[in-house]
Amino acid sequence: MAIKAVRGFKDILPEEALARVRIEDTAREIFDLCGLKEIRTPILEKTEVFKRGIGEHTDIVEKEMYTFLDRNGDSLTLRPEATAGIVRAVIQHKLYGKSPLLKLFTMGPMFRHERPQKGRLRQFHQVNVEYLGSREPASDAEIVWLAWEMVTRLAGSEDLLVEINSLGCEKCRPLHRADLKVYLENNKGDLCEDCQRRMKLNPLRIFDCKNEECRRNLLLAPVMKHYLCPDCSEHLGAVLDILEAYGVPFVQNPYLVRGLDYYVRTTFEITSKRLGAQSTVAAGGRYDGLVGLMGGPDIPGVGMAVGVERLLLLMEGSVAPKGIDLFIAALGQDARDESYFWIGYLRRKGVGVEFSFEDKSLKAQMKQADKAGARYCLIVGEQELDKEVAILRDMETKQQEEIELDDLPEALVERIRNKKAGD
RNA sequence: GUGGGCGUAGCUCAGUUGGUUAGAGCGUCGGGUUGUGGCCCCGGAGGCCGAGGGUUCAAAUCCCUCCGCUCACCCCA
């Protein structure tokens, strides 16, 4: 049996790679509009980084990380998300000293040992944005806008849902948590097995439960919305106002919760009905305590991540492969020998050129030209060499013209540039 | 980690109640006069029928085990 890639790790074949480049290009374009800078941190970090950053008692840390001992006994982990590593780097290099506000982005692979399914791989990719240094609602709103802009530019806005909630802060959140626990304790018997478990670990997660009965029982449960302190409440209101001004359509979802410990206040999620069970294409929120938690100064933060594989699912085949400018079909050794000079010249001038490495029939070479998506095909054989010309065929219109060999490469560059300009 | 569905050419899939040399479409390669692509026609190559075991005169087909893929739970981007 031939060797296959590891479960949950996928080869990215040319067609998909093209779509990914499009995502990356679009992301950079949008990020430039807001003045973000790119940062690239290692894929491998000390396990400690994620334990502290994500939270010791999250599923990610407890059972989904690729953790192993290095040869010298250090516990290392393949990053399951980007934020913790970026925060580590910001602290290590004291980047916050260079500017009061850091607007950072990164893109790359993340690793989580989960059971693969639609929109969920063990090696998956994210485009991440982290703003460090602002508590202002305008920064929350900009983060949501970036996520929205990215997803809609690439996949349209159809079937998308933007949900927003506030998780409160360290002042008001504990009150809600306490009341919620009491409520759950009293209704314990009506909750499903999973929720019984969630009750202890992360009570807020119960709001995510898909069980009909649980949902009904939670209708009367205390909701964070009613516990927000004046500051948090005002903050949320301001974020929503700005989003409205930006034209981002959203709904408030008081039940929206995040899986990671470090989130406070604003939390949001963009989902699509077209995605299946893993419906979140982008998500994020505010994490004011994280930098401090990881040993840095008390710097607030907001961030988001776009799931690349999920975005790809929404884009499905909308990226057309690009063809080549010119295919040279040379017949016979003399013509081939002659053509190498042109090929070198044209490529240096930025003209894309392909040709057949094998000495094939003209018909076979034309077929190859067609498959390569060539806009022009240059045909040269003995007859042409005798007349000191070459035939240039426009593959679309089938028009052919003879070009003198004397100034052939220059003439080709000009024709092809004009053609491109006309497109 | 727990369930459901599925593994037959490169891809998408047929394959009748077990029966002899396992098929189609697409793709690929070649040909349809000597030098002109896509469409059409003809032809070729390409399969340990996921792996191993069992039942049987006979297994792609029935049974068991394992592996893989996939969807869902869980979790989350």
Short mmCIF file of C-alpha atoms (C1' of nucleotides) in Angstrom, two decimals:
data_model
loop_
_atom_site.label_atom_id
_atom_site.label_comp_id
_atom_site.label_asym_id
_atom_site.label_seq_id
_atom_site.Cartn_x
_atom_site.Cartn_y
_atom_site.Cartn_z
CA MET A 1 0.00 0.00 0.00
CA ALA A 2 1.33 3.38 -0.98
CA ILE A 3 2.17 5.83 1.79
CA LYS A 4 -0.52 8.36 2.46
CA ALA A 5 -0.57 11.70 4.23
CA VAL A 6 -1.32 11.69 7.94
CA ARG A 7 -4.98 11.70 8.92
CA GLY A 8 -6.37 15.19 8.99
CA PHE A 9 -3.35 16.57 7.11
CA LYS A 10 -4.16 17.42 3.54
CA ASP A 11 -2.07 18.04 0.47
CA ILE A 12 -2.89 21.36 -1.08
CA LEU A 13 -3.02 20.67 -4.80
CA PRO A 14 -2.39 23.34 -7.45
CA GLU A 15 -6.01 24.31 -7.99
CA GLU A 16 -6.59 24.88 -4.30
CA ALA A 17 -3.25 26.59 -3.85
CA LEU A 18 -4.41 29.18 -6.35
CA ALA A 19 -7.54 29.90 -4.34
CA ARG A 20 -5.44 30.20 -1.19
CA VAL A 21 -3.16 32.73 -2.81
CA ARG A 22 -6.24 34.70 -3.70
CA ILE A 23 -7.32 34.65 -0.05
CA GLU A 24 -3.90 35.78 1.09
CA ASP A 25 -3.72 38.55 -1.49
CA THR A 26 -7.17 39.81 -0.60
CA ALA A 27 -6.35 39.74 3.09
CA ARG A 28 -3.21 41.80 2.57
CA GLU A 29 -5.11 44.27 0.43
CA ILE A 30 -7.72 44.79 3.14
CA PHE A 31 -5.18 44.89 5.93
CA ASP A 32 -3.32 47.63 4.11
CA LEU A 33 -6.50 49.70 4.25
CA CYS A 34 -6.23 49.71 8.03
CA GLY A 35 -2.48 49.90 8.37
CA LEU A 36 -1.80 46.42 9.74
CA LYS A 37 1.69 44.94 9.86
CA GLU A 38 2.51 41.30 9.31
CA ILE A 39 4.12 39.18 12.00
CA ARG A 40 5.23 35.56 11.62
CA THR A 41 5.83 33.53 14.71
CA PRO A 42 7.09 29.94 14.91
CA ILE A 43 4.76 27.02 14.45
CA LEU A 44 6.32 25.38 17.48
CA GLU A 45 6.18 26.94 20.94
CA LYS A 46 6.86 25.83 24.46
CA THR A 47 3.75 24.08 25.70
CA GLU A 48 3.57 26.62 28.50
CA VAL A 49 2.63 29.35 26.03
CA PHE A 50 -0.65 27.67 25.20
CA LYS A 51 -1.39 26.40 28.67
CA ARG A 52 -1.24 29.91 29.99
CA GLY A 53 -2.68 31.66 26.98
CA ILE A 54 -5.60 29.44 26.10
CA GLY A 55 -6.43 28.09 29.52
CA GLU A 56 -5.41 24.89 31.20
CA HIS A 57 -8.93 23.50 31.31
CA THR A 58 -10.00 23.99 27.75
CA ASP A 59 -10.52 21.06 25.41
CA ILE A 60 -7.83 22.41 23.18
CA VAL A 61 -5.17 22.20 25.85
CA GLU A 62 -6.49 19.11 27.56
CA LYS A 63 -6.88 16.82 24.62
CA GLU A 64 -6.29 18.40 21.25
CA MET A 65 -2.71 19.62 21.20
CA TYR A 66 0.18 18.02 19.36
CA THR A 67 2.57 18.02 22.31
CA PHE A 68 5.85 16.14 22.53
CA LEU A 69 9.13 16.17 24.37
CA ASP A 70 12.07 17.67 22.55
CA ARG A 71 15.39 15.80 22.65
CA ASN A 72 16.48 17.88 25.58
CA GLY A 73 13.30 17.23 27.51
CA ASP A 74 11.39 20.45 26.82
CA SER A 75 7.69 20.07 26.26
CA LEU A 76 6.87 21.61 22.89
CA THR A 77 3.56 22.05 21.11
CA LEU A 78 2.48 22.65 17.54
CA ARG A 79 0.41 25.84 17.79
CA PRO A 80 -3.34 25.18 18.00
CA GLU A 81 -4.10 28.87 17.45
CA ALA A 82 -2.16 32.03 16.75
CA THR A 83 -2.93 34.54 19.47
CA ALA A 84 -0.87 33.05 22.29
CA GLY A 85 2.27 32.89 20.17
CA ILE A 86 1.86 36.43 18.92
CA VAL A 87 1.34 37.74 22.43
CA ARG A 88 4.45 35.84 23.52
CA ALA A 89 6.45 37.46 20.71
CA VAL A 90 5.11 40.92 21.48
CA ILE A 91 6.14 40.56 25.10
CA GLN A 92 9.52 39.03 24.27
CA HIS A 93 10.46 41.83 21.87
CA LYS A 94 8.68 44.52 23.89
CA LEU A 95 6.92 45.58 20.71
CA TYR A 96 4.44 47.57 22.78
CA GLY A 97 7.30 49.93 23.55
CA LYS A 98 7.56 50.95 19.91
CA SER A 99 4.00 52.06 19.54
CA PRO A 100 1.00 52.44 21.81
CA LEU A 101 -1.12 50.45 19.39
CA LEU A 102 -0.03 47.35 17.50
CA LYS A 103 -2.10 46.21 14.56
CA LEU A 104 -0.78 42.81 13.61
CA PHE A 105 -1.79 40.05 11.26
CA THR A 106 -0.45 36.63 10.45
CA MET A 107 -1.51 33.67 8.33
CA GLY A 108 -0.50 30.07 8.52
CA PRO A 109 -1.15 26.54 9.68
CA MET A 110 -2.54 25.56 13.09
CA PHE A 111 -2.77 22.07 14.53
CA ARG A 112 -5.44 20.39 16.59
CA HIS A 113 -5.90 16.67 17.13
CA GLU A 114 -9.64 16.51 16.51
CA ARG A 115 -11.69 14.03 14.53
CA PRO A 116 -11.68 15.40 10.97
CA GLN A 117 -14.97 16.34 9.35
CA LYS A 118 -16.29 18.91 6.92
CA GLY A 119 -14.46 22.19 7.56
CA ARG A 120 -12.30 20.64 10.25
CA LEU A 121 -8.80 19.32 9.72
CA ARG A 122 -5.95 18.54 12.04
CA GLN A 123 -3.72 20.90 10.16
CA PHE A 124 -5.87 23.86 9.26
CA HIS A 125 -5.11 27.43 8.31
CA GLN A 126 -6.12 30.75 9.68
CA VAL A 127 -5.74 34.38 8.85
CA ASN A 128 -5.36 36.14 12.18
CA VAL A 129 -5.56 39.75 13.27
CA GLU A 130 -4.57 41.02 16.69
CA TYR A 131 -4.88 44.61 17.91
CA LEU A 132 -2.90 45.25 21.06
CA GLY A 133 -3.15 48.48 23.01
CA SER A 134 -6.66 49.81 22.65
CA ARG A 135 -9.72 49.47 24.84
CA GLU A 136 -11.83 51.64 22.61
CA PRO A 137 -14.97 50.27 20.95
CA ALA A 138 -13.67 51.53 17.62
CA SER A 139 -10.96 48.88 17.76
CA ASP A 140 -13.49 46.10 18.39
CA ALA A 141 -15.56 47.36 15.49
CA GLU A 142 -12.59 47.52 13.16
CA ILE A 143 -11.76 43.91 13.92
CA VAL A 144 -15.28 42.80 13.10
CA TRP A 145 -15.23 44.89 9.96
CA LEU A 146 -11.98 43.28 8.82
CA ALA A 147 -13.45 39.82 9.22
CA TRP A 148 -16.64 40.81 7.44
CA GLU A 149 -14.82 42.52 4.61
CA MET A 150 -12.55 39.55 4.04
CA VAL A 151 -15.29 36.99 3.98
CA THR A 152 -17.68 38.99 1.85
CA ARG A 153 -15.08 40.09 -0.67
CA LEU A 154 -14.14 36.50 -1.31
CA ALA A 155 -17.38 34.62 -0.81
CA GLY A 156 -20.15 37.20 -1.08
CA SER A 157 -22.55 37.99 1.74
CA GLU A 158 -25.17 35.40 0.96
CA ASP A 159 -26.14 33.09 3.81
CA LEU A 160 -23.81 34.88 6.20
CA LEU A 161 -24.74 35.73 9.75
CA VAL A 162 -22.78 38.06 12.00
CA GLU A 163 -23.53 37.54 15.66
CA ILE A 164 -22.27 39.70 18.47
CA ASN A 165 -22.36 39.48 22.21
CA SER A 166 -20.59 40.85 25.24
CA LEU A 167 -19.19 38.52 27.84
CA GLY A 168 -18.74 41.34 30.36
CA CYS A 169 -15.60 42.02 32.29
CA GLU A 170 -13.95 40.76 35.43
CA LYS A 171 -16.29 43.00 37.42
CA CYS A 172 -19.67 41.96 36.09
CA ARG A 173 -18.98 38.53 34.70
CA PRO A 174 -18.55 36.75 38.07
CA LEU A 175 -22.02 37.89 39.17
CA HIS A 176 -23.61 36.32 36.13
CA ARG A 177 -21.53 33.22 36.46
CA ALA A 178 -22.60 32.73 40.06
CA ASP A 179 -26.29 33.19 39.29
CA LEU A 180 -26.03 30.91 36.30
CA LYS A 181 -24.45 28.22 38.41
CA VAL A 182 -27.24 28.42 40.94
CA TYR A 183 -29.82 28.23 38.18
CA LEU A 184 -28.13 25.24 36.59
CA GLU A 185 -27.76 23.51 39.92
CA ASN A 186 -31.49 23.85 40.46
CA ASN A 187 -32.31 22.51 37.02
CA LYS A 188 -29.60 19.93 36.94
CA GLY A 189 -31.94 17.02 36.41
CA ASP A 190 -33.25 18.39 33.12
CA LEU A 191 -29.87 18.86 31.51
CA CYS A 192 -28.25 16.41 29.13
CA GLU A 193 -25.13 14.47 30.01
CA ASP A 194 -22.83 16.80 28.11
CA CYS A 195 -24.27 19.82 29.85
CA GLN A 196 -23.83 18.23 33.26
CA ARG A 197 -20.16 18.05 32.41
CA ARG A 198 -20.02 21.55 30.93
CA MET A 199 -21.65 22.89 34.05
CA LYS A 200 -18.47 22.30 35.99
CA LEU A 201 -15.90 23.21 33.35
CA ASN A 202 -17.33 26.10 31.40
CA PRO A 203 -20.96 26.85 32.29
CA LEU A 204 -21.34 29.41 29.52
CA ARG A 205 -20.82 26.66 26.98
CA ILE A 206 -24.16 25.19 27.91
CA PHE A 207 -25.74 27.89 25.79
CA ASP A 208 -24.18 26.20 22.77
CA CYS A 209 -25.95 22.90 23.42
CA LYS A 210 -27.85 21.51 20.46
CA ASN A 211 -30.18 19.40 22.59
CA GLU A 212 -33.77 20.67 22.23
CA GLU A 213 -34.65 20.01 25.81
CA CYS A 214 -31.59 21.79 27.16
CA ARG A 215 -32.42 24.76 25.02
CA ARG A 216 -35.92 24.95 26.43
CA ASN A 217 -34.61 24.72 29.96
CA LEU A 218 -32.20 27.53 29.33
CA LEU A 219 -34.81 30.00 28.17
CA LEU A 220 -35.20 31.25 31.70
CA ALA A 221 -31.55 31.04 32.61
CA PRO A 222 -29.80 34.25 33.57
CA VAL A 223 -28.27 35.94 30.53
CA MET A 224 -25.10 38.03 30.58
CA LYS A 225 -26.87 40.88 28.86
CA HIS A 226 -28.73 41.71 32.05
CA TYR A 227 -25.61 41.65 34.15
CA LEU A 228 -23.38 43.95 32.13
CA CYS A 229 -21.95 46.78 34.19
CA PRO A 230 -22.46 50.31 32.86
CA ASP A 231 -19.00 50.39 31.29
CA CYS A 232 -19.46 47.10 29.47
CA SER A 233 -22.92 48.02 28.40
CA GLU A 234 -21.78 51.34 27.01
CA HIS A 235 -18.86 49.67 25.28
CA LEU A 236 -21.10 47.17 23.54
CA GLY A 237 -23.51 49.87 22.47
CA ALA A 238 -20.69 51.88 20.94
CA VAL A 239 -19.32 48.88 19.06
CA LEU A 240 -22.72 48.19 17.58
CA ASP A 241 -23.21 51.82 16.56
CA ILE A 242 -19.92 51.88 14.71
CA LEU A 243 -20.68 48.60 12.97
CA GLU A 244 -23.93 50.04 11.81
CA ALA A 245 -22.08 53.04 10.42
CA TYR A 246 -19.70 50.66 8.62
CA GLY A 247 -22.66 48.86 7.13
CA VAL A 248 -21.95 45.50 8.69
CA PRO A 249 -25.25 43.67 9.18
CA PHE A 250 -25.28 41.95 12.55
CA VAL A 251 -27.58 40.48 15.13
CA GLN A 252 -27.06 40.32 18.85
CA ASN A 253 -26.93 36.84 20.27
CA PRO A 254 -26.93 36.81 24.05
CA TYR A 255 -26.01 33.16 24.00
CA LEU A 256 -22.89 33.54 21.92
CA VAL A 257 -19.92 32.26 23.85
CA ARG A 258 -16.26 31.68 23.07
CA GLY A 259 -14.31 28.56 23.80
CA LEU A 260 -11.15 30.20 24.99
CA ASP A 261 -10.71 31.49 28.51
CA TYR A 262 -9.17 34.81 27.69
CA TYR A 263 -12.13 36.55 26.09
CA VAL A 264 -13.90 39.49 27.75
CA ARG A 265 -16.51 41.93 26.54
CA THR A 266 -16.98 41.82 22.77
CA THR A 267 -17.23 38.44 21.14
CA PHE A 268 -18.43 37.75 17.63
CA GLU A 269 -18.83 35.04 15.09
CA ILE A 270 -19.55 34.97 11.38
CA THR A 271 -21.31 31.80 10.30
CA SER A 272 -22.70 30.45 7.07
CA LYS A 273 -25.54 28.05 6.48
CA ARG A 274 -23.62 26.55 3.59
CA LEU A 275 -20.91 25.12 5.82
CA GLY A 276 -22.42 22.19 7.69
CA ALA A 277 -21.74 21.53 11.34
CA GLN A 278 -18.57 23.61 11.46
CA SER A 279 -20.39 26.73 10.42
CA THR A 280 -18.08 29.42 11.76
CA VAL A 281 -15.98 31.02 9.06
CA ALA A 282 -14.55 33.79 11.22
CA ALA A 283 -14.68 34.67 14.87
CA GLY A 284 -12.97 36.67 17.52
CA GLY A 285 -13.28 38.99 20.45
CA ARG A 286 -11.63 41.04 23.11
CA TYR A 287 -9.00 39.68 25.46
CA ASP A 288 -7.85 42.49 27.72
CA GLY A 289 -6.25 40.30 30.34
CA LEU A 290 -4.21 38.06 28.11
CA VAL A 291 -0.98 40.01 27.77
CA GLY A 292 -0.79 40.43 31.53
CA LEU A 293 -1.62 36.81 32.06
CA MET A 294 1.30 35.84 29.89
CA GLY A 295 3.75 37.92 31.85
CA GLY A 296 3.58 41.20 29.96
CA PRO A 297 2.26 44.59 30.97
CA ASP A 298 -1.44 45.27 31.28
CA ILE A 299 -2.23 45.77 27.62
CA PRO A 300 -5.71 45.27 26.20
CA GLY A 301 -6.33 43.35 22.99
CA VAL A 302 -8.92 42.42 20.40
CA GLY A 303 -8.52 39.91 17.63
CA MET A 304 -10.12 37.61 15.13
CA ALA A 305 -9.38 34.62 12.98
CA VAL A 306 -10.71 33.58 9.60
CA GLY A 307 -10.79 29.85 8.94
CA VAL A 308 -9.17 29.45 5.55
CA GLU A 309 -10.53 25.97 4.76
CA ARG A 310 -14.04 27.14 5.60
CA LEU A 311 -13.70 30.24 3.50
CA LEU A 312 -12.46 28.01 0.68
CA LEU A 313 -15.60 25.93 1.04
CA LEU A 314 -17.67 29.08 0.53
CA MET A 315 -15.63 30.16 -2.48
CA GLU A 316 -15.90 26.77 -4.21
CA GLY A 317 -14.23 26.91 -7.57
CA SER A 318 -14.63 30.61 -8.20
CA VAL A 319 -10.94 31.00 -8.92
CA ALA A 320 -10.07 30.51 -12.58
CA PRO A 321 -6.65 29.11 -13.46
CA LYS A 322 -4.48 31.48 -15.43
CA GLY A 323 -3.16 30.64 -18.86
CA ILE A 324 0.19 31.39 -20.47
CA ASP A 325 0.88 34.29 -22.80
CA LEU A 326 2.59 32.38 -25.57
CA PHE A 327 3.24 28.83 -26.66
CA ILE A 328 6.01 28.25 -29.16
CA ALA A 329 5.49 25.30 -31.47
CA ALA A 330 8.80 24.60 -33.16
CA LEU A 331 9.05 21.94 -35.85
CA GLY A 332 12.36 20.31 -36.45
CA GLN A 333 15.74 20.77 -34.82
CA ASP A 334 16.66 23.99 -36.60
CA ALA A 335 13.53 25.76 -35.46
CA ARG A 336 13.92 24.46 -31.93
CA ASP A 337 17.49 25.69 -31.76
CA GLU A 338 16.37 29.05 -33.00
CA SER A 339 13.53 29.31 -30.51
CA TYR A 340 15.61 29.08 -27.35
CA PHE A 341 16.94 32.58 -27.92
CA TRP A 342 13.42 33.99 -28.22
CA ILE A 343 12.23 32.09 -25.17
CA GLY A 344 15.02 33.51 -23.05
CA TYR A 345 14.44 37.01 -24.34
CA LEU A 346 10.67 36.93 -23.89
CA ARG A 347 10.77 35.58 -20.38
CA ARG A 348 13.26 38.24 -19.34
CA LYS A 349 10.79 40.79 -20.65
CA GLY A 350 8.04 39.32 -18.52
CA VAL A 351 6.24 37.39 -21.23
CA GLY A 352 5.12 33.92 -20.16
CA VAL A 353 6.33 31.28 -22.62
CA GLU A 354 5.89 27.54 -22.77
CA PHE A 355 6.98 25.04 -25.36
CA SER A 356 7.15 21.29 -25.81
CA PHE A 357 10.30 19.66 -24.48
CA GLU A 358 9.66 16.77 -26.86
CA ASP A 359 9.79 16.95 -30.63
CA LYS A 360 6.09 16.33 -31.28
CA SER A 361 3.81 16.81 -34.25
CA LEU A 362 2.36 20.27 -34.78
CA LYS A 363 -1.04 18.93 -33.90
CA ALA A 364 0.21 17.57 -30.61
CA GLN A 365 1.93 20.85 -29.84
CA MET A 366 -1.22 22.82 -30.63
CA LYS A 367 -3.12 20.64 -28.24
CA GLN A 368 -0.56 21.32 -25.58
CA ALA A 369 -0.84 25.04 -26.28
CA ASP A 370 -4.56 24.83 -25.87
CA LYS A 371 -4.28 22.99 -22.59
CA ALA A 372 -1.77 25.53 -21.34
CA GLY A 373 -4.37 28.21 -21.97
CA ALA A 374 -2.05 30.02 -24.39
CA ARG A 375 -3.37 33.25 -25.81
CA TYR A 376 -0.93 33.08 -28.71
CA CYS A 377 0.88 30.28 -30.43
CA LEU A 378 4.02 30.90 -32.45
CA ILE A 379 4.55 28.38 -35.21
CA VAL A 380 8.01 27.95 -36.75
CA GLY A 381 9.14 25.17 -39.08
CA GLU A 382 11.40 24.74 -42.06
CA GLN A 383 9.07 26.62 -44.37
CA GLU A 384 9.08 29.64 -42.11
CA LEU A 385 12.81 29.58 -41.57
CA ASP A 386 13.30 29.56 -45.34
CA LYS A 387 11.09 32.63 -45.65
CA GLU A 388 12.67 34.15 -42.54
CA VAL A 389 9.30 34.53 -40.82
CA ALA A 390 7.27 32.92 -38.09
CA ILE A 391 3.51 32.52 -37.82
CA LEU A 392 1.74 34.06 -34.86
CA ARG A 393 -1.67 32.56 -34.20
CA ASP A 394 -4.20 34.17 -31.90
CA MET A 395 -5.68 31.12 -30.23
CA GLU A 396 -8.99 32.76 -29.58
CA THR A 397 -9.71 34.41 -32.92
CA LYS A 398 -7.66 31.91 -34.97
CA GLN A 399 -6.16 34.85 -36.85
CA GLN A 400 -2.63 34.25 -38.08
CA GLU A 401 0.01 36.68 -39.22
CA GLU A 402 3.56 36.36 -40.40
CA ILE A 403 6.26 38.13 -38.46
CA GLU A 404 9.75 38.76 -39.76
CA LEU A 405 12.41 36.87 -37.85
CA ASP A 406 14.61 39.97 -37.76
CA ASP A 407 12.70 41.72 -35.00
CA LEU A 408 10.67 38.76 -33.82
CA PRO A 409 11.06 38.90 -30.04
CA GLU A 410 10.51 42.66 -29.88
CA ALA A 411 7.42 42.39 -32.04
CA LEU A 412 6.05 39.58 -29.86
CA VAL A 413 6.57 41.55 -26.66
CA GLU A 414 4.65 44.45 -28.15
CA ARG A 415 1.75 42.33 -29.46
CA ILE A 416 1.36 40.55 -26.18
CA ARG A 417 1.54 43.70 -24.09
CA ASN A 418 -1.13 45.31 -26.23
CA LYS A 419 -3.31 42.27 -25.93
CA LYS A 420 -2.97 42.29 -22.16
CA ALA A 421 -3.76 45.98 -21.98
CA GLY A 422 -6.88 45.36 -24.00
CA ASP A 423 -8.21 42.71 -21.63
"C1'" G B 1 -13.12 9.62 22.25
"C1'" U B 2 -18.60 7.91 20.37
"C1'" G B 3 -21.95 6.89 16.37
"C1'" G B 4 -23.82 6.59 10.98
"C1'" G B 5 -22.51 6.16 5.66
"C1'" C B 6 -18.93 4.62 2.09
"C1'" G B 7 -14.20 2.03 -0.09
"C1'" U B 8 -14.52 -1.14 -7.98
"C1'" A B 9 -9.46 2.46 -13.60
"C1'" G B 10 -6.31 9.19 -12.56
"C1'" C B 11 -11.77 11.22 -11.45
"C1'" U B 12 -17.37 10.23 -11.00
"C1'" C B 13 -19.75 5.84 -10.68
"C1'" A B 14 -22.46 0.89 -12.93
"C1'" G B 15 -21.80 -4.24 -11.75
"C1'" U B 16 -28.63 -7.84 -11.69
"C1'" U B 17 -30.71 -13.64 -6.86
"C1'" G B 18 -22.54 -15.35 -5.79
"C1'" G B 19 -21.15 -17.89 -12.13
"C1'" U B 20 -16.31 -17.94 -16.31
"C1'" U B 21 -11.78 -12.78 -20.01
"C1'" A B 22 -14.86 -6.60 -14.29
"C1'" G B 23 -17.82 -2.18 -17.43
"C1'" A B 24 -19.38 3.15 -18.73
"C1'" G B 25 -18.65 8.43 -18.84
"C1'" C B 26 -14.85 12.00 -18.09
"C1'" G B 27 -9.55 12.44 -18.27
"C1'" U B 28 -5.01 10.62 -20.67
"C1'" C B 29 -2.20 8.95 -25.14
"C1'" G B 30 -2.51 7.95 -30.46
"C1'" G B 31 -5.14 8.22 -35.16
"C1'" G B 32 -9.08 10.56 -38.71
"C1'" U B 33 -3.69 11.81 -45.64
"C1'" U B 34 2.12 14.63 -45.90
"C1'" G B 35 2.42 21.15 -40.78
"C1'" U B 36 -2.78 23.88 -37.19
"C1'" G B 37 -5.90 23.39 -30.67
"C1'" G B 38 -11.19 23.23 -28.61
"C1'" C B 39 -16.31 19.99 -31.25
"C1'" C B 40 -17.07 15.15 -33.56
"C1'" C B 41 -15.56 9.95 -34.94
"C1'" C B 42 -12.15 5.64 -34.20
"C1'" G B 43 -8.51 3.14 -31.30
"C1'" G B 44 -4.87 2.19 -27.18
"C1'" A B 45 -3.01 2.26 -22.30
"C1'" G B 46 -4.71 2.11 -17.46
"C1'" G B 47 -7.91 -2.25 -12.01
"C1'" C B 48 -3.96 -7.42 -6.18
"C1'" C B 49 -12.67 -4.70 -7.01
"C1'" G B 50 -9.10 -0.90 0.47
"C1'" A B 51 -6.14 -5.12 3.28
"C1'" G B 52 -6.28 -9.90 5.68
"C1'" G B 53 -8.99 -14.18 6.88
"C1'" G B 54 -13.46 -17.35 6.34
"C1'" U B 55 -17.90 -19.81 3.71
"C1'" U B 56 -18.37 -22.07 -1.37
"C1'" C B 57 -17.14 -26.19 -6.94
"C1'" A B 58 -17.11 -20.73 -7.68
"C1'" A B 59 -16.68 -14.16 -4.10
"C1'" A B 60 -16.20 -7.30 -6.42
"C1'" U B 61 -20.88 -9.67 -4.64
"C1'" C B 62 -22.08 -13.48 1.62
"C1'" C B 63 -19.59 -13.47 6.96
"C1'" C B 64 -15.61 -11.72 10.43
"C1'" U B 65 -11.34 -8.57 11.59
"C1'" C B 66 -8.42 -4.50 10.49
"C1'" C B 67 -7.29 -0.01 7.71
"C1'" G B 68 -8.82 4.29 5.21
"C1'" C B 69 -12.26 8.14 3.69
"C1'" U B 70 -16.58 10.83 4.99
"C1'" C B 71 -20.63 13.05 7.83
"C1'" A B 72 -22.44 13.94 12.65
"C1'" C B 73 -21.75 14.13 18.15
"C1'" C B 74 -17.98 16.57 20.88
"C1'" C B 75 -15.13 20.86 20.16
"C1'" C B 76 -14.18 25.01 17.37
"C1'" A B 77 -11.61 28.89 12.86
#
